[in-house]
Short mmCIF file of C-alpha atoms in Angstrom, two decimals:
data_model
loop_
_atom_site.label_atom_id
_atom_site.label_comp_id
_atom_site.label_asym_id
_atom_site.label_seq_id
_atom_site.Cartn_x
_atom_site.Cartn_y
_atom_site.Cartn_z
CA UNK C 1 -0.09 -0.09 -0.14
CA UNK C 2 1.44 3.64 -1.09
CA UNK C 3 1.76 5.95 1.02
CA UNK C 4 -1.09 8.36 -0.06
CA UNK C 5 -3.17 5.21 -0.23
CA UNK C 6 -2.04 5.02 3.53
CA UNK C 7 -3.25 7.90 4.33
CA UNK C 8 -6.21 7.76 2.98
CA UNK C 9 -7.57 4.56 4.20
CA UNK C 10 -5.79 6.17 7.89
CA UNK C 11 -8.63 9.18 7.30
CA UNK C 12 -11.37 6.85 6.41
CA UNK C 13 -10.55 4.56 9.08
CA UNK C 14 -10.59 6.87 11.92
CA UNK C 15 -13.90 9.03 11.28
CA UNK C 16 -15.76 5.25 11.07
CA UNK C 17 -14.14 4.87 14.27
CA UNK C 18 -15.57 8.54 15.29
CA UNK C 19 -19.08 8.01 13.86
CA UNK C 20 -19.41 4.31 15.34
CA UNK C 21 -18.42 5.75 18.32
CA UNK C 22 -20.97 8.69 18.31
CA UNK C 23 -23.50 6.56 16.96
CA UNK C 24 -22.77 4.16 19.70
CA UNK C 25 -23.88 6.49 22.66
CA UNK C 26 -27.94 5.33 20.84
CA UNK C 27 -26.84 2.17 22.15
CA UNK C 28 -25.83 3.56 25.84
CA UNK C 29 -28.56 6.54 26.34
CA UNK C 30 -31.77 5.73 25.11
CA UNK C 31 -32.76 8.71 26.16
CA UNK C 32 -30.49 10.80 24.00
CA UNK C 33 -32.08 9.24 20.67
CA UNK C 34 -32.03 12.44 18.89
CA UNK C 35 -36.14 13.89 18.45
CA UNK C 36 -37.03 13.24 14.33
CA UNK C 37 -35.98 9.32 15.72
CA UNK C 38 -38.05 9.77 18.42
CA UNK C 39 -41.13 10.83 17.08
CA UNK C 40 -40.85 7.75 14.10
CA UNK C 41 -43.79 5.81 14.77
CA UNK C 42 -41.58 2.80 14.14
CA UNK C 43 -38.51 4.28 15.90
CA UNK C 44 -38.58 0.80 19.35
CA UNK C 45 -36.70 -1.03 18.65
CA UNK C 46 -35.19 -0.90 15.08
CA UNK C 47 -33.33 1.95 15.71
CA UNK C 48 -31.42 -0.03 18.37
CA UNK C 49 -31.11 -2.76 16.04
CA UNK C 50 -29.95 -0.50 13.08
CA UNK C 51 -27.19 1.33 15.36
CA UNK C 52 -25.96 -1.91 15.88
CA UNK C 53 -25.51 -3.09 12.92
CA UNK C 54 -24.41 0.18 10.92
CA UNK C 55 -21.92 0.26 14.20
CA UNK C 56 -20.48 -3.42 13.45
CA UNK C 57 -20.35 -2.35 10.09
CA UNK C 58 -17.89 1.05 10.16
CA UNK C 59 -15.73 -0.83 12.58
CA UNK C 60 -14.67 -3.90 10.83
CA UNK C 61 -15.16 -2.53 7.18
CA UNK C 62 -11.71 -0.28 7.50
CA UNK C 63 -9.94 -3.62 8.35
CA UNK C 64 -10.55 -5.58 5.47
CA UNK C 65 -8.45 -3.27 3.00
CA UNK C 66 -5.46 -3.64 5.24
CA UNK C 67 -2.71 -5.84 2.59
CA UNK C 68 -2.00 -8.59 5.24
CA UNK C 69 -5.82 -8.85 5.56
CA UNK C 70 -6.67 -8.98 2.20
CA UNK C 71 -3.84 -11.55 1.06
CA UNK C 72 -5.87 -14.43 0.31
CA UNK C 73 -8.86 -16.14 2.34
CA UNK C 74 -7.19 -16.34 5.45
CA UNK C 75 -9.66 -16.31 8.69
CA UNK C 76 -8.95 -12.79 10.21
CA UNK C 77 -10.51 -11.42 6.55
CA UNK C 78 -13.25 -14.41 6.88
CA UNK C 79 -14.42 -14.23 9.87
CA UNK C 80 -13.93 -9.69 10.04
CA UNK C 81 -16.02 -10.11 7.16
CA UNK C 82 -18.71 -12.46 8.09
CA UNK C 83 -18.84 -10.22 11.11
CA UNK C 84 -18.75 -6.92 9.07
CA UNK C 85 -21.74 -8.72 6.30
CA UNK C 86 -24.02 -9.28 9.34
CA UNK C 87 -23.57 -5.89 10.63
CA UNK C 88 -24.20 -4.54 7.02
CA UNK C 89 -27.71 -7.11 6.88
CA UNK C 90 -28.72 -6.18 9.98
CA UNK C 91 -28.60 -2.74 10.02
CA UNK C 92 -30.17 -2.57 6.57
CA UNK C 93 -32.90 -4.52 7.79
CA UNK C 94 -33.73 -2.11 10.14
CA UNK C 95 -32.91 0.61 8.40
CA UNK C 96 -35.67 -0.28 5.64
CA UNK C 97 -38.13 -0.86 8.66
CA UNK C 98 -37.44 2.50 9.70
CA UNK C 99 -37.55 4.64 6.60
CA UNK C 100 -40.88 4.48 5.94
CA UNK C 101 -41.48 5.96 9.46
CA UNK C 102 -39.59 9.51 8.45
CA UNK C 103 -39.98 12.24 10.09
CA UNK C 104 -38.89 14.03 6.81
CA UNK C 105 -41.33 12.58 5.13
CA UNK C 106 -41.95 10.55 1.56
CA UNK C 107 -39.01 11.63 0.22
CA UNK C 108 -36.34 10.75 2.78
CA UNK C 109 -38.22 7.72 2.89
CA UNK C 110 -37.59 6.52 -0.33
CA UNK C 111 -33.91 7.43 0.08
CA UNK C 112 -33.10 6.02 2.97
CA UNK C 113 -34.81 3.53 1.74
CA UNK C 114 -33.17 2.47 -0.80
CA UNK C 115 -30.16 2.87 1.10
CA UNK C 116 -31.40 -0.14 2.86
CA UNK C 117 -32.18 -2.25 -0.33
CA UNK C 118 -29.32 -1.62 -2.39
CA UNK C 119 -26.68 -2.46 0.55
CA UNK C 120 -28.81 -5.41 1.95
CA UNK C 121 -28.65 -6.17 -2.06
CA UNK C 122 -24.83 -5.85 -2.24
CA UNK C 123 -23.66 -7.75 0.59
CA UNK C 124 -25.79 -10.85 -0.55
CA UNK C 125 -24.27 -10.23 -3.36
CA UNK C 126 -20.93 -10.10 -2.37
CA UNK C 127 -20.51 -12.85 -0.09
CA UNK C 128 -23.03 -15.61 -2.48
CA UNK C 129 -19.43 -14.85 -4.56
CA UNK C 130 -17.28 -15.70 -1.83
CA UNK C 131 -18.87 -18.78 -1.31
CA UNK C 132 -18.70 -19.66 -5.23
CA UNK C 133 -15.22 -18.77 -4.88
CA UNK C 134 -15.91 -15.52 -7.50
CA UNK C 135 -13.07 -13.95 -5.26
CA UNK C 136 -12.87 -11.07 -8.77
CA UNK C 137 -16.18 -10.52 -8.08
CA UNK C 138 -16.84 -10.66 -4.61
CA UNK C 139 -14.22 -7.83 -4.16
CA UNK C 140 -16.16 -5.75 -6.56
CA UNK C 141 -19.43 -6.26 -4.64
CA UNK C 142 -17.91 -5.75 -1.38
CA UNK C 143 -16.57 -2.37 -2.84
CA UNK C 144 -19.65 -1.31 -3.27
CA UNK C 145 -21.12 -2.30 -0.42
CA UNK C 146 -18.09 -0.69 1.48
CA UNK C 147 -18.72 2.91 -0.76
CA UNK C 148 -22.70 2.19 1.22
CA UNK C 149 -21.30 1.60 4.92
CA UNK C 150 -19.08 4.89 4.42
CA UNK C 151 -23.34 6.84 3.44
CA UNK C 152 -23.12 6.97 7.83
CA UNK C 153 -19.64 9.21 8.14
CA UNK C 154 -20.78 11.42 4.36
CA UNK C 155 -24.67 11.54 6.09
CA UNK C 156 -22.32 13.25 9.20
CA UNK C 157 -20.25 15.42 6.76
CA UNK C 158 -23.69 17.00 5.06
CA UNK C 159 -25.58 17.60 8.37
CA UNK C 160 -23.31 20.19 9.86
CA UNK C 161 -22.97 21.84 6.43
CA UNK C 162 -26.25 22.34 6.27
CA UNK C 163 -26.27 24.29 9.97
CA UNK C 164 -23.10 26.14 9.36
CA UNK C 165 -24.28 27.95 6.06
CA UNK C 166 -27.81 28.48 8.00
CA UNK C 167 -30.03 26.54 4.94
CA UNK C 168 -33.45 25.23 5.77
CA UNK C 169 -33.21 21.84 7.00
CA UNK C 170 -35.97 20.00 6.04
CA UNK C 171 -34.85 20.30 1.95
CA UNK C 172 -32.02 19.90 2.40
CA UNK C 173 -32.29 17.00 4.47
CA UNK C 174 -34.16 15.26 2.20
CA UNK C 175 -31.50 15.59 -0.39
CA UNK C 176 -28.91 14.05 1.94
CA UNK C 177 -30.97 11.34 2.22
CA UNK C 178 -29.71 10.84 -1.77
CA UNK C 179 -26.46 12.75 -1.46
CA UNK C 180 -25.00 10.67 1.45
CA UNK C 181 -24.53 7.78 -0.46
CA UNK C 182 -25.69 8.18 -4.12
CA UNK C 183 -22.23 10.11 -4.94
CA UNK C 184 -20.51 7.19 -3.23
CA UNK C 185 -21.69 4.52 -5.29
CA UNK C 186 -21.17 5.94 -8.51
CA UNK C 187 -17.67 6.95 -7.32
CA UNK C 188 -17.43 3.55 -6.38
CA UNK C 189 -18.62 2.11 -10.06
CA UNK C 190 -15.95 4.46 -11.89
CA UNK C 191 -13.05 3.42 -9.30
CA UNK C 192 -13.80 -0.25 -10.51
CA UNK C 193 -14.28 0.35 -14.39
CA UNK C 194 -11.28 2.35 -13.83
CA UNK C 195 -9.46 -0.56 -12.78
CA UNK C 196 -10.89 -3.01 -14.70
CA UNK C 197 -9.88 -1.10 -17.89
CA UNK C 198 -6.03 -1.23 -17.06
#
C-alpha cells in the first residue's frame, strides 16, 4: 500500500471509528436518541438494531482493506468479513423498516429506504460470490458495499454544513437522504471501471 493510500485509509478509518463511537451512544444511552428518531413511530426497537448493525459494519469494514488481511481467504479476513456483512444485513434490514416512518416524509423515506435495499443486495451478492469462489467478483461487490456503508460518514459530514451555512433543514435533509450514498456508489463504480480498464 503506497503512502497516499495509507494516509487515505487512516483518514477514512478514523472517520468511521468516530461515527461508530458517536452512534454507539444510542445503544448506551437510549434517552439521548435524537428528536427526529423519537418521532418515528417505528423507532423502537428498530433504531437500536439499525445502530448496532451499522456500528459493527463501520468498526470492521476498514480492517478488510489492510494488505495483510486481503492476501487470500485468510481466517481473519473471513471472520471479519462475516462480521461486517452481518452488520450490514442487520443494519440494512432495520433501516428498511425505519425508512417509511421518517419524520422528513416520503422523499427521505425513499432515499434511506433505497440505500437499505441496495446495501442489503450488494452484501448478499458479495457473500454469495465468495462462497462460490468467484473472488474477483466478490471484491467488486464488497467495494460497492463499503461505499454504501460510508453513507453513515458522509451523512454526518453534510448535516453540519447545513447548520453552518444556515440552510433550510428539511429540504436539505431530504436531499441528503440521497446525497449521502448515491455519489459514493457512483464513485466506487467509476473506480472499479477504471481498474478494469487497466
